Amino acid sequence: MNNSEPIIQVKNLVAKYSEKTILDDISVDINRGEITVILGSSGCGKTTLMKNILQLQRPASGQIKVFGYDLTQIDEMDYQAIIRRIGVLFQNGALLNSVDIFDNISIPIEQHTKLPKEIIKKIIEVKLHLVNLSHAIYLNPSELSGGMRKRAALARAIALDPDILFCDEPSAGLDPLTSASLDELIINLKKQLNMTVVVVTHELASIHRIADKIIFLDSGKLLFYGSLKEAKKSGIEQIDTFFKVGSF
């Protein structure tokens, strides 16, 4: 794809659960190299939008292009090639408690490559170093604090040097200092690995720290897309309330 083109293009997306419409006619472009934050009130469709982009949920209608490829039209082999270039930090980390951090991070590498064990070990060591967690390589998730588990999950999400990193509520359950540290880490990794980052969150402090652009959803509709500064000057009632009250 042309590097000047949006890395993610969503056109006229409709998403449903059974007969209930969750997202209605969403069209938005996400630019390469930016941190785009998806926000809005509870139940507005933030996570549903992320799931549809990743094809974890199939759209009812509309088009989703990633790297210029229409994900609603490609076959399974092409989809797997694209998904290899995408990392996901799930809300709860989604680490396997039955194995140590080394084995957790090795999963995507072993699934998508045929690298020898010594190279896999080196990759894991490098990724854990990037998230300041080198000492935890052979610890189990239960031995880590909440913030450390999020960083371990982040190391797994970047194991294959993704072009795009999705983060679903990365600060959920963390204290303010740990949340700020994780935000700073995401910003630094974006720069170091030249990633595009898409974050679903409702945390006001995180939004102010990391957002280059925001997608504001309201009752399944796209209410605003643009910079944080533009959003706060938009005069849109729901956005003004969100940033004033911060109670969603």
Short mmCIF file of N, CA, C and O in Angstrom, two decimals, residues 121-201:
data_model
loop_
_atom_site.label_atom_id
_atom_site.label_comp_id
_atom_site.label_asym_id
_atom_site.label_seq_id
_atom_site.Cartn_x
_atom_site.Cartn_y
_atom_site.Cartn_z
N LYS A 121 14.17 -17.42 21.83
CA LYS A 121 14.58 -17.00 23.18
C LYS A 121 15.16 -15.59 23.14
O LYS A 121 14.85 -14.75 24.01
N LYS A 122 15.96 -15.29 22.12
CA LYS A 122 16.56 -13.95 22.02
C LYS A 122 15.48 -12.89 21.79
O LYS A 122 15.52 -11.81 22.39
N ILE A 123 14.50 -13.20 20.95
CA ILE A 123 13.41 -12.26 20.69
C ILE A 123 12.64 -11.97 21.98
O ILE A 123 12.34 -10.81 22.30
N ILE A 124 12.35 -13.02 22.74
CA ILE A 124 11.62 -12.85 23.99
C ILE A 124 12.42 -12.00 24.97
O ILE A 124 11.87 -11.10 25.64
N GLU A 125 13.70 -12.23 25.05
CA GLU A 125 14.55 -11.43 25.94
C GLU A 125 14.54 -9.96 25.54
O GLU A 125 14.47 -9.07 26.40
N VAL A 126 14.61 -9.71 24.24
CA VAL A 126 14.61 -8.32 23.75
C VAL A 126 13.28 -7.64 24.07
O VAL A 126 13.25 -6.50 24.53
N LYS A 127 12.18 -8.33 23.82
CA LYS A 127 10.86 -7.73 24.07
C LYS A 127 10.63 -7.45 25.54
O LYS A 127 10.07 -6.41 25.92
N LEU A 128 11.06 -8.37 26.39
CA LEU A 128 10.91 -8.13 27.83
C LEU A 128 11.79 -6.98 28.29
O LEU A 128 11.40 -6.21 29.18
N HIS A 129 12.95 -6.84 27.68
CA HIS A 129 13.81 -5.70 28.01
C HIS A 129 13.13 -4.38 27.61
O HIS A 129 13.19 -3.40 28.36
N LEU A 130 12.45 -4.38 26.47
CA LEU A 130 11.77 -3.16 26.00
C LEU A 130 10.66 -2.72 26.96
O LEU A 130 10.37 -1.53 27.07
N VAL A 131 10.04 -3.67 27.66
CA VAL A 131 8.97 -3.32 28.59
C VAL A 131 9.46 -3.34 30.04
O VAL A 131 8.66 -3.36 30.98
N ASN A 132 10.78 -3.34 30.22
CA ASN A 132 11.39 -3.29 31.56
C ASN A 132 10.95 -4.45 32.45
O ASN A 132 10.62 -4.28 33.63
N LEU A 133 11.00 -5.66 31.87
CA LEU A 133 10.53 -6.83 32.61
C LEU A 133 11.46 -8.02 32.42
O LEU A 133 11.03 -9.18 32.51
N SER A 134 12.73 -7.76 32.19
CA SER A 134 13.68 -8.85 31.91
C SER A 134 13.74 -9.87 33.03
O SER A 134 13.89 -11.07 32.78
N HIS A 135 13.60 -9.41 34.26
CA HIS A 135 13.75 -10.31 35.41
C HIS A 135 12.60 -11.32 35.53
O HIS A 135 12.72 -12.31 36.27
N ALA A 136 11.50 -11.07 34.82
CA ALA A 136 10.29 -11.89 35.00
C ALA A 136 10.15 -13.01 33.98
O ALA A 136 9.13 -13.67 33.92
N ILE A 137 11.19 -13.25 33.18
CA ILE A 137 11.07 -14.15 32.04
C ILE A 137 10.58 -15.55 32.41
O ILE A 137 9.81 -16.16 31.66
N TYR A 138 10.98 -16.07 33.58
CA TYR A 138 10.56 -17.42 33.96
C TYR A 138 9.59 -17.41 35.15
O TYR A 138 9.38 -18.46 35.78
N LEU A 139 9.00 -16.25 35.42
CA LEU A 139 7.97 -16.19 36.46
C LEU A 139 6.61 -16.51 35.86
O LEU A 139 6.39 -16.36 34.66
N ASN A 140 5.69 -16.95 36.70
CA ASN A 140 4.31 -17.18 36.26
C ASN A 140 3.51 -15.89 36.41
O ASN A 140 3.84 -15.04 37.26
N PRO A 141 2.45 -15.71 35.62
CA PRO A 141 1.63 -14.50 35.73
C PRO A 141 1.14 -14.22 37.15
O PRO A 141 1.03 -13.07 37.57
N SER A 142 0.85 -15.28 37.91
CA SER A 142 0.35 -15.10 39.28
C SER A 142 1.39 -14.47 40.20
O SER A 142 1.04 -13.97 41.28
N GLU A 143 2.64 -14.50 39.80
CA GLU A 143 3.71 -13.91 40.60
C GLU A 143 3.95 -12.43 40.28
O GLU A 143 4.82 -11.81 40.89
N LEU A 144 3.19 -11.89 39.36
CA LEU A 144 3.40 -10.51 38.92
C LEU A 144 2.28 -9.61 39.42
O LEU A 144 1.14 -10.04 39.62
N SER A 145 2.59 -8.33 39.59
CA SER A 145 1.57 -7.34 39.92
C SER A 145 0.72 -7.07 38.69
O SER A 145 1.04 -7.50 37.57
N GLY A 146 -0.38 -6.34 38.88
CA GLY A 146 -1.26 -6.02 37.76
C GLY A 146 -0.54 -5.28 36.65
O GLY A 146 -0.70 -5.59 35.46
N GLY A 147 0.27 -4.29 37.03
CA GLY A 147 1.01 -3.53 36.04
C GLY A 147 2.05 -4.37 35.31
O GLY A 147 2.26 -4.21 34.10
N MET A 148 2.68 -5.27 36.02
CA MET A 148 3.68 -6.15 35.41
C MET A 148 3.02 -7.13 34.44
O MET A 148 3.57 -7.43 33.38
N ARG A 149 1.83 -7.61 34.79
CA ARG A 149 1.11 -8.51 33.87
C ARG A 149 0.74 -7.78 32.58
O ARG A 149 0.82 -8.35 31.49
N LYS A 150 0.34 -6.51 32.71
CA LYS A 150 0.02 -5.73 31.50
C LYS A 150 1.27 -5.56 30.63
O LYS A 150 1.20 -5.65 29.40
N ARG A 151 2.42 -5.33 31.26
CA ARG A 151 3.66 -5.16 30.49
C ARG A 151 4.09 -6.48 29.84
O ARG A 151 4.60 -6.49 28.71
N ALA A 152 3.88 -7.58 30.55
CA ALA A 152 4.19 -8.89 29.95
C ALA A 152 3.28 -9.16 28.75
O ALA A 152 3.73 -9.66 27.71
N ALA A 153 2.01 -8.82 28.89
CA ALA A 153 1.07 -8.98 27.77
C ALA A 153 1.45 -8.06 26.61
O ALA A 153 1.29 -8.42 25.44
N LEU A 154 1.96 -6.88 26.94
CA LEU A 154 2.42 -5.96 25.90
C LEU A 154 3.63 -6.52 25.17
O LEU A 154 3.74 -6.41 23.94
N ALA A 155 4.54 -7.15 25.90
CA ALA A 155 5.70 -7.79 25.27
C ALA A 155 5.24 -8.87 24.30
O ALA A 155 5.82 -9.02 23.21
N ARG A 156 4.22 -9.63 24.67
CA ARG A 156 3.68 -10.64 23.76
C ARG A 156 3.04 -9.99 22.53
O ARG A 156 3.19 -10.47 21.41
N ALA A 157 2.35 -8.87 22.73
CA ALA A 157 1.67 -8.19 21.63
C ALA A 157 2.65 -7.65 20.60
O ALA A 157 2.32 -7.54 19.42
N ILE A 158 3.87 -7.31 21.03
CA ILE A 158 4.86 -6.75 20.11
C ILE A 158 5.91 -7.79 19.71
O ILE A 158 6.93 -7.44 19.09
N ALA A 159 5.67 -9.05 20.02
CA ALA A 159 6.66 -10.11 19.79
C ALA A 159 7.10 -10.19 18.33
O ALA A 159 8.25 -10.49 18.03
N LEU A 160 6.17 -9.92 17.40
CA LEU A 160 6.46 -10.06 15.98
C LEU A 160 6.66 -8.70 15.30
O LEU A 160 6.52 -8.58 14.08
N ASP A 161 6.97 -7.66 16.10
CA ASP A 161 7.19 -6.31 15.57
C ASP A 161 6.03 -5.86 14.68
O ASP A 161 6.18 -5.58 13.50
N PRO A 162 4.83 -5.77 15.26
CA PRO A 162 3.65 -5.45 14.45
C PRO A 162 3.68 -4.03 13.89
O PRO A 162 4.28 -3.13 14.49
N ASP A 163 3.02 -3.85 12.76
CA ASP A 163 2.84 -2.52 12.20
C ASP A 163 1.74 -1.77 12.93
O ASP A 163 1.75 -0.54 13.00
N ILE A 164 0.76 -2.53 13.44
CA ILE A 164 -0.36 -1.94 14.18
C ILE A 164 -0.49 -2.64 15.53
O ILE A 164 -0.44 -3.86 15.61
N LEU A 165 -0.67 -1.85 16.58
CA LEU A 165 -0.92 -2.39 17.92
C LEU A 165 -2.28 -1.91 18.39
O LEU A 165 -2.55 -0.71 18.42
N PHE A 166 -3.16 -2.86 18.73
CA PHE A 166 -4.45 -2.54 19.33
C PHE A 166 -4.36 -2.76 20.84
O PHE A 166 -3.84 -3.80 21.29
N CYS A 167 -4.90 -1.83 21.60
CA CYS A 167 -4.92 -1.94 23.06
C CYS A 167 -6.34 -1.74 23.55
O CYS A 167 -6.93 -0.67 23.34
N ASP A 168 -6.89 -2.75 24.21
CA ASP A 168 -8.26 -2.67 24.72
C ASP A 168 -8.22 -2.36 26.21
O ASP A 168 -7.85 -3.21 27.02
N GLU A 169 -8.59 -1.13 26.56
CA GLU A 169 -8.61 -0.66 27.95
C GLU A 169 -7.30 -1.01 28.67
O GLU A 169 -7.31 -1.73 29.69
N PRO A 170 -6.15 -0.54 28.18
CA PRO A 170 -4.87 -0.94 28.78
C PRO A 170 -4.70 -0.51 30.24
O PRO A 170 -3.99 -1.17 30.99
N SER A 171 -5.37 0.57 30.64
CA SER A 171 -5.20 1.07 32.01
C SER A 171 -6.23 0.52 32.98
O SER A 171 -6.19 0.87 34.17
N ALA A 172 -7.13 -0.33 32.52
CA ALA A 172 -8.19 -0.85 33.39
C ALA A 172 -7.61 -1.58 34.59
O ALA A 172 -6.75 -2.44 34.46
N GLY A 173 -8.05 -1.18 35.77
CA GLY A 173 -7.62 -1.85 37.00
C GLY A 173 -6.29 -1.41 37.55
O GLY A 173 -5.83 -1.95 38.56
N LEU A 174 -5.65 -0.43 36.90
CA LEU A 174 -4.34 0.03 37.36
C LEU A 174 -4.46 1.34 38.16
O LEU A 174 -5.34 2.15 37.90
N ASP A 175 -3.56 1.53 39.11
CA ASP A 175 -3.53 2.78 39.85
C ASP A 175 -2.98 3.89 38.94
O ASP A 175 -2.38 3.61 37.91
N PRO A 176 -3.20 5.16 39.31
CA PRO A 176 -2.81 6.26 38.43
C PRO A 176 -1.33 6.28 38.04
O PRO A 176 -0.99 6.56 36.88
N LEU A 177 -0.42 5.96 38.94
CA LEU A 177 1.00 5.98 38.63
C LEU A 177 1.37 4.86 37.66
O LEU A 177 2.13 5.07 36.71
N THR A 178 0.83 3.67 37.90
CA THR A 178 1.10 2.54 37.01
C THR A 178 0.50 2.79 35.64
O THR A 178 1.10 2.47 34.61
N SER A 179 -0.69 3.38 35.62
CA SER A 179 -1.34 3.71 34.35
C SER A 179 -0.51 4.71 33.55
O SER A 179 -0.31 4.54 32.34
N ALA A 180 0.01 5.73 34.21
CA ALA A 180 0.84 6.74 33.53
C ALA A 180 2.11 6.09 32.98
O ALA A 180 2.55 6.42 31.87
N SER A 181 2.70 5.18 33.75
CA SER A 181 3.91 4.49 33.31
C SER A 181 3.63 3.64 32.08
O SER A 181 4.44 3.60 31.14
N LEU A 182 2.48 2.96 32.06
CA LEU A 182 2.12 2.13 30.90
C LEU A 182 1.87 3.00 29.67
O LEU A 182 2.29 2.65 28.56
N ASP A 183 1.22 4.13 29.86
CA ASP A 183 0.99 5.06 28.74
C ASP A 183 2.31 5.52 28.14
O ASP A 183 2.47 5.56 26.91
N GLU A 184 3.25 5.87 28.99
CA GLU A 184 4.55 6.33 28.52
C GLU A 184 5.28 5.22 27.77
O GLU A 184 5.94 5.46 26.75
N LEU A 185 5.13 4.00 28.26
CA LEU A 185 5.74 2.85 27.59
C LEU A 185 5.15 2.65 26.20
O LEU A 185 5.88 2.40 25.23
N ILE A 186 3.83 2.76 26.08
CA ILE A 186 3.18 2.60 24.78
C ILE A 186 3.66 3.67 23.80
O ILE A 186 3.94 3.39 22.63
N ILE A 187 3.79 4.91 24.28
CA ILE A 187 4.29 6.00 23.42
C ILE A 187 5.71 5.72 22.96
O ILE A 187 6.04 5.87 21.78
N ASN A 188 6.55 5.27 23.87
CA ASN A 188 7.96 4.99 23.52
C ASN A 188 8.07 3.82 22.53
O ASN A 188 8.87 3.87 21.59
N LEU A 189 7.28 2.78 22.76
CA LEU A 189 7.32 1.62 21.86
C LEU A 189 6.81 1.99 20.47
O LEU A 189 7.32 1.50 19.46
N LYS A 190 5.80 2.85 20.42
CA LYS A 190 5.30 3.30 19.13
C LYS A 190 6.42 3.95 18.32
O LYS A 190 6.58 3.69 17.12
N LYS A 191 7.23 4.76 18.99
CA LYS A 191 8.34 5.44 18.32
C LYS A 191 9.45 4.46 17.95
O LYS A 191 9.97 4.47 16.83
N GLN A 192 9.82 3.60 18.88
CA GLN A 192 10.93 2.67 18.66
C GLN A 192 10.63 1.65 17.57
O GLN A 192 11.50 1.31 16.77
N LEU A 193 9.39 1.16 17.54
CA LEU A 193 9.02 0.10 16.59
C LEU A 193 8.26 0.64 15.39
O LEU A 193 7.82 -0.14 14.55
N ASN A 194 8.09 1.97 15.32
CA ASN A 194 7.42 2.61 14.19
C ASN A 194 6.03 2.03 13.98
O ASN A 194 5.65 1.64 12.86
N MET A 195 5.25 1.97 15.05
CA MET A 195 3.92 1.36 15.00
C MET A 195 2.83 2.42 14.87
O MET A 195 3.00 3.57 15.24
N THR A 196 1.69 1.97 14.39
CA THR A 196 0.43 2.69 14.51
C THR A 196 -0.31 2.05 15.68
O THR A 196 -0.34 0.83 15.80
N VAL A 197 -0.89 2.87 16.56
CA VAL A 197 -1.53 2.33 17.76
C VAL A 197 -2.99 2.76 17.81
O VAL A 197 -3.31 3.94 17.58
N VAL A 198 -3.87 1.81 18.10
CA VAL A 198 -5.29 2.08 18.28
C VAL A 198 -5.66 1.64 19.70
O VAL A 198 -5.45 0.49 20.06
N VAL A 199 -6.20 2.58 20.48
CA VAL A 199 -6.48 2.31 21.89
C VAL A 199 -7.96 2.53 22.18
O VAL A 199 -8.52 3.58 21.83
N VAL A 200 -8.59 1.55 22.81
CA VAL A 200 -9.94 1.71 23.34
C VAL A 200 -9.82 2.05 24.81
O VAL A 200 -9.20 1.29 25.57
N THR A 201 -10.38 3.17 25.23
CA THR A 201 -10.28 3.55 26.64
C THR A 201 -11.36 4.57 26.99
O THR A 201 -11.94 5.20 26.11
#
